[in-house]
GROMACS .gro file of C-alpha atoms in nm:
model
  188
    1UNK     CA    1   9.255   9.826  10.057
    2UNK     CA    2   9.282  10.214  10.134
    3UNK     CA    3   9.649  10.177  10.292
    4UNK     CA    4   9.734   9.990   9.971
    5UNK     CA    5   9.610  10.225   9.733
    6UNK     CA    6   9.709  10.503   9.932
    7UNK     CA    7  10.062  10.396   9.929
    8UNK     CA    8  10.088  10.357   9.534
    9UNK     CA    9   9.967  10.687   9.474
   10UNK     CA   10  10.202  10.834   9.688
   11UNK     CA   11  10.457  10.607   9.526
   12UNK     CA   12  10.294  10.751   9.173
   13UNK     CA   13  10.346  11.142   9.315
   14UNK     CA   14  10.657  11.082   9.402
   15UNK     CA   15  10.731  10.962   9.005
   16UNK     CA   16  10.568  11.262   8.864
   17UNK     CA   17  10.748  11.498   8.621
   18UNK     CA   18  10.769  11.839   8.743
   19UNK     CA   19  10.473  11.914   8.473
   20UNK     CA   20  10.233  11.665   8.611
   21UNK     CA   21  10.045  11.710   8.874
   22UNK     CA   22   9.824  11.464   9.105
   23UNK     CA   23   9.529  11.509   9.376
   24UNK     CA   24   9.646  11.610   9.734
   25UNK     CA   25   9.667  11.351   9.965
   26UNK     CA   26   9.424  11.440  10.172
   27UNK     CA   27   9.155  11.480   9.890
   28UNK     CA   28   9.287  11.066   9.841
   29UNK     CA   29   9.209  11.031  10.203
   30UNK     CA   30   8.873  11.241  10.167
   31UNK     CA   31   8.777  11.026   9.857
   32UNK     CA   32   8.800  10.685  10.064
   33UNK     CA   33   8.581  10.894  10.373
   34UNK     CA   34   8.315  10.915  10.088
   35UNK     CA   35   8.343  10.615   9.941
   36UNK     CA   36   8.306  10.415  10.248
   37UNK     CA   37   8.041  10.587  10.388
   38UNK     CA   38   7.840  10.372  10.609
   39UNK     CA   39   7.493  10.536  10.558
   40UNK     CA   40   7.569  10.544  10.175
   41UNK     CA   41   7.676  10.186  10.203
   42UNK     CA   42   7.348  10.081  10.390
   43UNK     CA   43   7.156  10.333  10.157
   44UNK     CA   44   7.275  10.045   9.880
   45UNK     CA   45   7.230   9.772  10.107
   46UNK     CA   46   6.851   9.892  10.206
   47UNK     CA   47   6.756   9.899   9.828
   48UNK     CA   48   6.833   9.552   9.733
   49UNK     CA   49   6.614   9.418  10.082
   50UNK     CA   50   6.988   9.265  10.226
   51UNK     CA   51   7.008   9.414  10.540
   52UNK     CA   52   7.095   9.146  10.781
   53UNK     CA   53   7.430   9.018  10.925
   54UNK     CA   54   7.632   9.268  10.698
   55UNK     CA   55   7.425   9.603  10.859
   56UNK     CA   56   7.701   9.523  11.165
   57UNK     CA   57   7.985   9.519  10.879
   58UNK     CA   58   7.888   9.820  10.738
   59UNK     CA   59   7.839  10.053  11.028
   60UNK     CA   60   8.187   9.951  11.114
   61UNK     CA   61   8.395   9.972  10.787
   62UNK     CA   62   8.521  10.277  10.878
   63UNK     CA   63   8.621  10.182  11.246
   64UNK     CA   64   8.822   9.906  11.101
   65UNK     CA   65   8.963  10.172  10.865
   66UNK     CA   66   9.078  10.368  11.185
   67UNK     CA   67   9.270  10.066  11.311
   68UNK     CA   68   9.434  10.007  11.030
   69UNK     CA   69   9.554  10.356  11.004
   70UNK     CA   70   9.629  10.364  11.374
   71UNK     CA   71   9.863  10.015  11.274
   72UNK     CA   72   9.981  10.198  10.961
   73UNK     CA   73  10.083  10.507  11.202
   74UNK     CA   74  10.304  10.303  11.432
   75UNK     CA   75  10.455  10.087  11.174
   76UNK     CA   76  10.514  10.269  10.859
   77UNK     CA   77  10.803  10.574  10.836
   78UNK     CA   78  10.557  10.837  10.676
   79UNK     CA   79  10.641  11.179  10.556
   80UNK     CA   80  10.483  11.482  10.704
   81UNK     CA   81  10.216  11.569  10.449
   82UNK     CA   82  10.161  11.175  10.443
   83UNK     CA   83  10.107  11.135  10.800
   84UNK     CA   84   9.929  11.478  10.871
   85UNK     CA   85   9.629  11.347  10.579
   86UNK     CA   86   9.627  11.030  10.775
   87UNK     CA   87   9.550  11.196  11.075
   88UNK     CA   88   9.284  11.421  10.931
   89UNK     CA   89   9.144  11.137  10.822
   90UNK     CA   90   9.050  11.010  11.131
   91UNK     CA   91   8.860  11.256  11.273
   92UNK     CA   92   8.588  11.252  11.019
   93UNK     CA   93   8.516  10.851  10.992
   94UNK     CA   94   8.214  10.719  11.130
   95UNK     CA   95   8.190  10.577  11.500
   96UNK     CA   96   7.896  10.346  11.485
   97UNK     CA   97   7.644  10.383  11.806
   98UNK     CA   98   7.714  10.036  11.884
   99UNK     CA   99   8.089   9.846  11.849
  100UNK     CA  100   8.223   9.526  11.943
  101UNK     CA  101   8.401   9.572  12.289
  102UNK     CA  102   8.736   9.412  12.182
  103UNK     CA  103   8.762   9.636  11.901
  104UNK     CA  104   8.666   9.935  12.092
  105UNK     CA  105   8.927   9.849  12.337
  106UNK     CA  106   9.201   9.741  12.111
  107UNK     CA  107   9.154  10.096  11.957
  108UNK     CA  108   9.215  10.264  12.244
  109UNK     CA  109   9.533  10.049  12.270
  110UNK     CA  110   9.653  10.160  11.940
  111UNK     CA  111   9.577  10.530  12.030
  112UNK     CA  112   9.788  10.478  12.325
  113UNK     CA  113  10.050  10.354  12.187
  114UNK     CA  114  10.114  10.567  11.899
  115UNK     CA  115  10.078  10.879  12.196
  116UNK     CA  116  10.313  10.709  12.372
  117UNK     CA  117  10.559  10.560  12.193
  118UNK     CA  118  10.505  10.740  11.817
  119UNK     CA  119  10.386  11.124  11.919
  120UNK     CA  120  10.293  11.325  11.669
  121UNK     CA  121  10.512  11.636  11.648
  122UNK     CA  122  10.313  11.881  11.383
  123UNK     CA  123  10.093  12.052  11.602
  124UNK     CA  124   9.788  12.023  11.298
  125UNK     CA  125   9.870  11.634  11.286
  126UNK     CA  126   9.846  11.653  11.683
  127UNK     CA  127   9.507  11.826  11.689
  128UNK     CA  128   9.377  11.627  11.409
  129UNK     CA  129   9.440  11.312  11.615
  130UNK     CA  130   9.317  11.431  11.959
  131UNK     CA  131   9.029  11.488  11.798
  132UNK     CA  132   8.986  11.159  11.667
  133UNK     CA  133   9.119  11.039  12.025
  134UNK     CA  134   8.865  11.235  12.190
  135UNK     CA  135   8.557  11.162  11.996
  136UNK     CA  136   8.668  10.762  12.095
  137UNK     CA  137   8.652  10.799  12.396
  138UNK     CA  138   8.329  11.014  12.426
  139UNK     CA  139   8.140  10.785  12.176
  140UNK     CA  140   8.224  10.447  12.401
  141UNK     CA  141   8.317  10.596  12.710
  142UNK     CA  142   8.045  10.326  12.872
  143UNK     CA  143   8.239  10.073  12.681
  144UNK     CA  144   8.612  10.176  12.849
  145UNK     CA  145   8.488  10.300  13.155
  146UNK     CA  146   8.652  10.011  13.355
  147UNK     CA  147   8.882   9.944  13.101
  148UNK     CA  148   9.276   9.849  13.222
  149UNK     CA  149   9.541   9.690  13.049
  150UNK     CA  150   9.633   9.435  13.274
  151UNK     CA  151   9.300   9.305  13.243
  152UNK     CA  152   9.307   9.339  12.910
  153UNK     CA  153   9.570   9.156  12.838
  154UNK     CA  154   9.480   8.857  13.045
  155UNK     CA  155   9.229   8.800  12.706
  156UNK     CA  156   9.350   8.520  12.522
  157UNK     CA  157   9.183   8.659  12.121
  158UNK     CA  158   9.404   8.994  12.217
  159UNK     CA  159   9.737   8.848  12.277
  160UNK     CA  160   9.848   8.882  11.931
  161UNK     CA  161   9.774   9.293  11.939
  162UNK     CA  162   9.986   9.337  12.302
  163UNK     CA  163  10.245   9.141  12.093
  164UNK     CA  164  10.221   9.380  11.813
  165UNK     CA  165  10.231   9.670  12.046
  166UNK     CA  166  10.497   9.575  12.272
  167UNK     CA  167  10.714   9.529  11.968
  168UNK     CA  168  10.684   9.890  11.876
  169UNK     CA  169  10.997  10.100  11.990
  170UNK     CA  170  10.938  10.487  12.111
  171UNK     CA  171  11.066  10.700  11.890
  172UNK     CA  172  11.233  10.899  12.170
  173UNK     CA  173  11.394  10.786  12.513
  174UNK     CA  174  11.160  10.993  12.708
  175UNK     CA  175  10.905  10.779  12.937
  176UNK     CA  176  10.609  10.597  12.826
  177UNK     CA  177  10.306  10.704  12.901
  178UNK     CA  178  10.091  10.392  13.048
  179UNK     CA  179   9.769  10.320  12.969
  180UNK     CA  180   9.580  10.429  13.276
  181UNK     CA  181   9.789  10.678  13.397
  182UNK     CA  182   9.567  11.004  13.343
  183UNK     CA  183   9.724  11.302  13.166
  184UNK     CA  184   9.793  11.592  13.340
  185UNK     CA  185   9.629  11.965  13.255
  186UNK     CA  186   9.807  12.263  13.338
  187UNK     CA  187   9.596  12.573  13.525
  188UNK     CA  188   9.471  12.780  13.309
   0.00000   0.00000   0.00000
């Protein structure tokens, strides 16, 4: 829903008379961080006496909101201001304390991929994301710590997201970064 509605009010900027004026997109992008708040949300959910099956669901609404951001990164053409409020996004949604290990890991695909094979070029964008990247990796690091691809891939409910992945073309001809190749830091 947030990629959708994100999309027509970009499409609705773009329309705007040189008179009119609209919100910023990332004050769109912080609007939908409020709004799906998980401790809000369960806040809600704790006052009516339904906590149950959906607690799960709610801690998580915002993880699903990275991936589909992370897909919306790799597939869509965005513009610079469009893609650099995406990316700021990211860093301030909520990681729950506990995630399902197939989502964790098929996040850490999708980050991988758009490093890879979509970088980011804007150096704010870029920071924005490693940031987001980072706090991944720290929150489930227990989760990934054995984590490799060709394992990963042997998984029969993840075949369709290597399929979506290995569709996406690098932007540039320079080499692909794999997924457990470490990156390399300069000295300092």
């Amino acid at each position: 829903m947030f990629l959708q509605t994100y999309k027509a009010l970009r499409d609705d900027r773009e329309a705007l008379e040189e008179d009119e004026e609209m919100i910023s997109p990332t004050q769109i992008c912080t609007l939908f961080v409020d709004w799906t708040d998980p401790h809000k949300l369960r806040t809600i959910v704790d006052a009516h006496g339904k906590l149950g099956s959906e607690h799960q669901a709610i801690m998580s609404i915002q993880l699903d909101m990275a991936e589909k951001v992370l897909r919306s990164l790799l597939e869509e053409n965005w513009g610079r201001d469009d893609k650099r409020a995406l990316c700021q996004l990211l860093p301030k949604l909520h990681l729950p304390d506990s995630a399902d290990d197939d989502k964790v890991k098929g996040l850490k695909v999708l980050l991988y991929t758009l490093r890879s094979r979509r970088p980011i070029r804007d150096t704010t964008t870029n920071n924005a994301f490693t940031k987001f990247e980072a706090a991944v990796m720290k929150k489930y690091a227990q989760q990934l710590q054995e984590f490799s691809e060709e394992e990963y891939r042997k998984l029969e409910q993840l075949e369709k997201l290597f399929e979506y992945v290995d569709s996406i073309i690098p932007d540039d001809d320079e080499e692909e970064i794999g997924l457990d190749e470490p990156k390399r830091k300069g000295k300092k």
